[in-house]
Short mmCIF file of C-alpha atoms in Angstrom, two decimals:
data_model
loop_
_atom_site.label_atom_id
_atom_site.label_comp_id
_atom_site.label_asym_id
_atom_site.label_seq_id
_atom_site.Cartn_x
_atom_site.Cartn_y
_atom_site.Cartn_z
CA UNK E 16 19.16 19.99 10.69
CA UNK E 17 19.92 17.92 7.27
CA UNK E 18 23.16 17.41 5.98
CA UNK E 19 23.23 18.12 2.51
CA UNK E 20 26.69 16.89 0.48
CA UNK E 21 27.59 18.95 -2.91
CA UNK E 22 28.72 15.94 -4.78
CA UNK E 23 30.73 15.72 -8.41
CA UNK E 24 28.92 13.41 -11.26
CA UNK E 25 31.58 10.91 -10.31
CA UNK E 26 30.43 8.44 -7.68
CA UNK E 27 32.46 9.34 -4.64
CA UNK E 28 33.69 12.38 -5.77
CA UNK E 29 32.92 15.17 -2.71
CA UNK E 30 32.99 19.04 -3.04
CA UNK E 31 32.61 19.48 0.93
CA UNK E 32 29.07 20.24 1.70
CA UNK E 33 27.49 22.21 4.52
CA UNK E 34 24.91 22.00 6.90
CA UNK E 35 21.44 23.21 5.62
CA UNK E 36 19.12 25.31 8.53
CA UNK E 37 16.16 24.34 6.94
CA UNK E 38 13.94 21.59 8.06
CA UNK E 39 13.33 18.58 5.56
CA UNK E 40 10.01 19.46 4.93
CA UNK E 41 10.95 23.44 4.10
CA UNK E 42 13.64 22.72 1.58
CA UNK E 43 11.18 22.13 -0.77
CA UNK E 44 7.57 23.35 -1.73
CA UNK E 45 4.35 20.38 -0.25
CA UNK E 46 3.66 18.31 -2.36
CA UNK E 47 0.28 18.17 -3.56
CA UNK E 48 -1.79 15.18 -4.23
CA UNK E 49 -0.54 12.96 -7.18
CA UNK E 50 2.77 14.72 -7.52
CA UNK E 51 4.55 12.39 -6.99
CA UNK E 52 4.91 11.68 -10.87
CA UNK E 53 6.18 15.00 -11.49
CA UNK E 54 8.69 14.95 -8.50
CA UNK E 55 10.34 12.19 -10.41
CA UNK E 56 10.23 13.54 -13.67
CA UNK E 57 12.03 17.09 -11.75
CA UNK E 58 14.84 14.69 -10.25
CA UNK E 59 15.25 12.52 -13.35
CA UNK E 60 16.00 15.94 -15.64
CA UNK E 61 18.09 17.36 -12.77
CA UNK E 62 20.36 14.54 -12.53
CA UNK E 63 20.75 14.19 -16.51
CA UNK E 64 21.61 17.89 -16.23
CA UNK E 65 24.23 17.75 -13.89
CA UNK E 66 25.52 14.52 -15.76
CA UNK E 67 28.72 15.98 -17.14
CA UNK E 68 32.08 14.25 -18.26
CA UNK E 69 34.64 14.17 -15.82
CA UNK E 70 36.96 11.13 -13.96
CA UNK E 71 35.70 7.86 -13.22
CA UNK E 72 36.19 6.87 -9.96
CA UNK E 73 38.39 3.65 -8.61
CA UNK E 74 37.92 1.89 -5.85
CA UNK E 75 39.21 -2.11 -4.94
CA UNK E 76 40.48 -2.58 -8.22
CA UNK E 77 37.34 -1.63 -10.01
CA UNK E 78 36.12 1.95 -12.30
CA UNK E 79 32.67 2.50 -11.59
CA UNK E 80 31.08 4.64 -14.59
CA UNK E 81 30.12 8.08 -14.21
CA UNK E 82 26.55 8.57 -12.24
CA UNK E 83 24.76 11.61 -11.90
CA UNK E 84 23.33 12.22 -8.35
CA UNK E 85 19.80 14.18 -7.15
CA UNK E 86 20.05 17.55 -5.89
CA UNK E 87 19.59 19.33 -2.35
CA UNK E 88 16.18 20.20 -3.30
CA UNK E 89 14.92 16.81 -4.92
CA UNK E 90 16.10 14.89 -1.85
CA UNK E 91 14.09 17.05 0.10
CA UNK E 92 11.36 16.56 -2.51
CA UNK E 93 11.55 12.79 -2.11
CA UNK E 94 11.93 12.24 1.74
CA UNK E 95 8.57 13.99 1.61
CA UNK E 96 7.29 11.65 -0.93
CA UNK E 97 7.97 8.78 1.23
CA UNK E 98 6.40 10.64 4.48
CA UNK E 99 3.33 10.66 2.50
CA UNK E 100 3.20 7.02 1.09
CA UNK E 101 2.26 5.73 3.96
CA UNK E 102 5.25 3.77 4.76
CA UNK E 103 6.64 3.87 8.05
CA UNK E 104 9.91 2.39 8.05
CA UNK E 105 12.46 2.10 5.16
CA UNK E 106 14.56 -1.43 4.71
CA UNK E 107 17.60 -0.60 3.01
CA UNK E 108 19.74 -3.47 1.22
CA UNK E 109 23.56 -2.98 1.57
CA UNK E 110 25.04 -3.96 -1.68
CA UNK E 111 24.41 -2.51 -5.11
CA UNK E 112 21.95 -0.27 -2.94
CA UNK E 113 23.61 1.72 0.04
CA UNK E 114 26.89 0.98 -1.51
CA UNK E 115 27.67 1.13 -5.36
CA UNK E 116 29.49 -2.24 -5.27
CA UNK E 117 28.65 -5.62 -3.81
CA UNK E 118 31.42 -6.46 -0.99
CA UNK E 119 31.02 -10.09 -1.54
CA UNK E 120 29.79 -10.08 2.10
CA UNK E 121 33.04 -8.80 3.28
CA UNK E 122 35.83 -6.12 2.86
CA UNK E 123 39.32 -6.84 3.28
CA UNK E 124 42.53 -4.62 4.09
CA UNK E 125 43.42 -2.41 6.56
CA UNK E 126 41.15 -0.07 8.58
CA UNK E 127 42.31 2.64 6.51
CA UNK E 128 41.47 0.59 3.01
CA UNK E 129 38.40 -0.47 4.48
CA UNK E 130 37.18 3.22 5.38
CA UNK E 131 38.64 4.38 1.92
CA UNK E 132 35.91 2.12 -0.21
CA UNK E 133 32.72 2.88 2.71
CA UNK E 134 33.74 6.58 2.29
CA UNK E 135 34.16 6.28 -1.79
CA UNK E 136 31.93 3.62 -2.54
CA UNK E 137 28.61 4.42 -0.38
CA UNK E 138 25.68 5.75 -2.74
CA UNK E 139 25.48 9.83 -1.94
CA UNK E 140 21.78 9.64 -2.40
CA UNK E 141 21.18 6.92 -0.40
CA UNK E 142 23.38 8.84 2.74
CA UNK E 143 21.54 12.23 2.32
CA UNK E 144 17.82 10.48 2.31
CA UNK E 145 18.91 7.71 4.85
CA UNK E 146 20.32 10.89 6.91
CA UNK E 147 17.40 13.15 5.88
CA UNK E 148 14.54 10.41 7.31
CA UNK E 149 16.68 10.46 10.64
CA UNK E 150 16.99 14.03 11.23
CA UNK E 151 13.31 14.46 10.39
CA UNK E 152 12.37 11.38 13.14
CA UNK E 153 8.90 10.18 10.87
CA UNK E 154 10.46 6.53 9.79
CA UNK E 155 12.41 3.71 11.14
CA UNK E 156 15.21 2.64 9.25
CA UNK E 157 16.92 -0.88 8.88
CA UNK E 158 19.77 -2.00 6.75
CA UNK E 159 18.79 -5.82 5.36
CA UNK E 160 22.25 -7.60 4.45
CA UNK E 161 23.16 -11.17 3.05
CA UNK E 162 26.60 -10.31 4.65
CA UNK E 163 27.04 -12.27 7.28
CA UNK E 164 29.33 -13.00 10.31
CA UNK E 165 31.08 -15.74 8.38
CA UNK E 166 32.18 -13.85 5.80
CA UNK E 167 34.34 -11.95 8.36
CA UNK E 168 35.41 -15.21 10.17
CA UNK E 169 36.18 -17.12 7.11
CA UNK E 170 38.25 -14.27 5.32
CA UNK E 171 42.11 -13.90 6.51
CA UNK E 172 42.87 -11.24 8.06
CA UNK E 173 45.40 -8.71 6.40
CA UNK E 174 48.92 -8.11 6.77
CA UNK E 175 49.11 -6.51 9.77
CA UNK E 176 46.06 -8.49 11.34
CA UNK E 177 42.75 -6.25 10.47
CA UNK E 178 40.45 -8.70 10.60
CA UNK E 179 37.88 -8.46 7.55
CA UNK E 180 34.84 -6.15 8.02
CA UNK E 181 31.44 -7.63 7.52
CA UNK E 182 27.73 -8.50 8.59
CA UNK E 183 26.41 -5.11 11.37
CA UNK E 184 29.98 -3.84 11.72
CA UNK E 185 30.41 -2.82 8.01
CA UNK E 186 27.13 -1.58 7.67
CA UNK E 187 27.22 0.60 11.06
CA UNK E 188 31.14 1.63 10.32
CA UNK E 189 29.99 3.28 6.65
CA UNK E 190 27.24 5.06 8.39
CA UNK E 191 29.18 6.61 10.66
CA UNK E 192 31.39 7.86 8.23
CA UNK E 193 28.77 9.31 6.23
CA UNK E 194 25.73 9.88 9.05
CA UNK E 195 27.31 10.18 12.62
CA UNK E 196 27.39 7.66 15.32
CA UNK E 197 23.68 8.75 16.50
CA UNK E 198 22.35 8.02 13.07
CA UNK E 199 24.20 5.11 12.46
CA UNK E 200 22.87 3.44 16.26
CA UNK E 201 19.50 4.06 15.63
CA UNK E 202 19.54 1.38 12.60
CA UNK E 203 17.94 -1.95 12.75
CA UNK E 204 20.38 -4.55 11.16
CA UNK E 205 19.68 -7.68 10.40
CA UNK E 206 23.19 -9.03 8.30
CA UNK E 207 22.40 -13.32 7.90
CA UNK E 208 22.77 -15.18 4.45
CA UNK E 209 20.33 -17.64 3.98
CA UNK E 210 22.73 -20.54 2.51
CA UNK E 211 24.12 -21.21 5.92
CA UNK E 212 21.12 -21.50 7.22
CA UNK E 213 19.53 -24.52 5.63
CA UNK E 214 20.57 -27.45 7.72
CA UNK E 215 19.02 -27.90 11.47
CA UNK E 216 21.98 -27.80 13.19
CA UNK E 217 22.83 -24.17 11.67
CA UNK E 218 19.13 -22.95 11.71
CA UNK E 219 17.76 -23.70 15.29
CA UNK E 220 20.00 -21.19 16.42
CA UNK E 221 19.20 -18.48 14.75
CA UNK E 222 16.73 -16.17 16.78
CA UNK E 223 12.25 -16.87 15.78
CA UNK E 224 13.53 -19.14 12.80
CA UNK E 225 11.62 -22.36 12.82
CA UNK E 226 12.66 -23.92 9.49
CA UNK E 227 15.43 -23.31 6.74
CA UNK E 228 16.06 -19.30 6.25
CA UNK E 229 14.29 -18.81 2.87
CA UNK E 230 16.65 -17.40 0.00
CA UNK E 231 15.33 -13.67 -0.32
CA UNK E 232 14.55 -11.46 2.51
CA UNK E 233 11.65 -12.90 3.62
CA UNK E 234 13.31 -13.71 7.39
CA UNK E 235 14.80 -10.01 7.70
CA UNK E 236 11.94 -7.99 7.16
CA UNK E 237 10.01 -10.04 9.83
CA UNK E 238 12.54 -9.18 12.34
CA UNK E 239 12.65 -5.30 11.47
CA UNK E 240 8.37 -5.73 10.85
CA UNK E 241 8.62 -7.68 14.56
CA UNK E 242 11.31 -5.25 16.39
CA UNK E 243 9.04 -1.78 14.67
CA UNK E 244 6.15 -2.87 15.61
CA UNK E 245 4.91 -2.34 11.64
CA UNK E 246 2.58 -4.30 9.22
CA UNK E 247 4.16 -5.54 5.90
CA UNK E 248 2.10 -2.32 4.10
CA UNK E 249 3.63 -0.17 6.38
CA UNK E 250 7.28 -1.21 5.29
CA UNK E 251 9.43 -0.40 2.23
CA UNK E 252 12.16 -2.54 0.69
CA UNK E 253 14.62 -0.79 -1.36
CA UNK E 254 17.01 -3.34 -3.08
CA UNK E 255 18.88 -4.46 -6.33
CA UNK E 256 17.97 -7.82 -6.18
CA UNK E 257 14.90 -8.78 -8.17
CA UNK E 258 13.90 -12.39 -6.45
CA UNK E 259 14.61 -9.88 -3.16
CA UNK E 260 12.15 -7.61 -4.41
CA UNK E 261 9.57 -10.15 -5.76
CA UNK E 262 9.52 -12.26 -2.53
CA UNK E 263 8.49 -9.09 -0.66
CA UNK E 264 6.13 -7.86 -2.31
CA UNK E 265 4.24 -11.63 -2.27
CA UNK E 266 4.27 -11.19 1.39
CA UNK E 267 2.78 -7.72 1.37
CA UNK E 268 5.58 -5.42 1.39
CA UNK E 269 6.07 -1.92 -0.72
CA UNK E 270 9.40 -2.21 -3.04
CA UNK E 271 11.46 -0.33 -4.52
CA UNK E 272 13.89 -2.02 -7.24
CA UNK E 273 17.44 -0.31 -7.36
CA UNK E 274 17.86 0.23 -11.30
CA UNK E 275 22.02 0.63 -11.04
CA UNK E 276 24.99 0.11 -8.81
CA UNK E 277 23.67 2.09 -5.84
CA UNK E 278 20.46 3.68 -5.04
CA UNK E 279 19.11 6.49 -6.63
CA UNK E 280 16.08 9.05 -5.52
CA UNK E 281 15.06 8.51 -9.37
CA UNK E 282 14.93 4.89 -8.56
CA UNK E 283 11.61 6.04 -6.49
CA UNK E 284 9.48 6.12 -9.44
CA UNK E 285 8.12 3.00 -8.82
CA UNK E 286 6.43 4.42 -5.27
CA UNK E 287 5.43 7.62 -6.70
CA UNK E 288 3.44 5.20 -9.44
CA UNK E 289 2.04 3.36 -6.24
CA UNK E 290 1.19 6.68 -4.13
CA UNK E 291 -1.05 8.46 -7.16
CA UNK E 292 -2.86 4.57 -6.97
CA UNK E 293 -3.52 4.77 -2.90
#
């Protein structure tokens, strides 16, 4: 059973949403061979349809323009694009990917501030395909942050002493807003950021790192390739961050570059090109 959200054009705007007794893989018709392409193409005039004018929404002191979002039927479309890519487990960046802002590694406030910006800020497609791919049990999912630990430790707490939120707590508290506490266990996090990592006496430490933590993601996805048991071919890195993205890929890994603030299913053109090439 998926959870499919009705959403409003404006990012964090929610309708309610129900729960859908279809399977992913009978929302929407199989795909046939090469499709891919045209799946895109579907979502891409979908979401300029639904683009309408209405409020933009504000969250932390920020208005994040209007953003149109993929339907039911085109997230079902594309969680079956990715089951036939032959990937095998997703690697999801946190900011400017899951979430539509970048936390600076850390969010401040209260609990109740805190929850208000994962609950309005968090991309919608990103929740219904990250929640999709767990209901339908075919991929392993991580989350791949440059949030880190320190950011929380090195961030006053607030007024009435809520520590800051960072590194795996942020990124498994916003997924169990949005995805339940089942879904949100069952993600790999790795949450380090590679500046604090360069001298010996912060590096040793650090679990299979045997040198300075390169800059990109290079040291995260071989943890999540080492704890899923997958080859870099086998894994997908969706993320904003182009030196992210171009460092992967030199070391054999699929990628997906996030085009705006937040993840997009449109933003999978890239791997539908790549699947019609396989």
């Amino acid at each position: 059973r998926v959870w499919c959200c009705f959403v409003g054009a404006a990012a964090g705007e929610w309708r309610g949403g129900r729960v859908c007794g279809r399977g992913v893989r009978s929302c929407a018709p199989r795909l046939n061979a090469g499709a891919g392409a045209d799946m895109i193409r579907r979502i891409s005039r979908g979401s300029r349809s639904r683009q309408a004018s209405g409020k933009k929404s504000a969250a932390v002191g920020e208005t994040e323009a209007i953003m149109a979002y993929a339907g039911e039927d085109e997230v079902a479309e594309a969680v079956q694009l990715l089951a036939e890519s032959q990937v095998r487990g997703i690697a999801w960046d946190w900011d400017l990917t899951a979430l539509t802002l970048h936390s600076g590694g850390r969010l401040r406030g209260t609990r109740a501030e805190q929850d208000a910006v994962l609950r309005e800020r968090m991309s919608l497609d990103f929740i219904r395909v990250f929640t999709a791919l767990h209901a339908s049990g075919t991929m392993q999912q991580a989350v791949l942050t440059h949030s880190d630990p320190v950011h929380a430790e090195r961030t006053a707490p607030a007024p009435d002493g809520t520590p800051a939120l960072a590194a795996e707590p942020m990124v498994r508290r916003g997924l169990t807003i949005h995805a339940g506490e089942a879904a949100a266990q069952s993600v790999f996090v790795v949450a380090r950021y590679p500046p604090l990592y360069q001298a010996t006496t912060h590096w040793r430490n650090v679990p299979a790192l045997r040198g300075p933590m390169p800059m990109g993601k290079q040291y995260h996805l071989e943890q999540f390739a080492a704890h899923a048991q997958l080859a870099p071919a086998q894994i997908l890195l969706i993320d904003d961050d182009h030196n992210n993205i171009s460092a992967a890929r030199d070391q054999g890994y699929k990628t997906v570059l996030v085009h705006g603030n937040g993840f997009r299913v449109a933003d999978l053109k890239d791997l539908a090109n790549l699947s019609r090439r396989l």
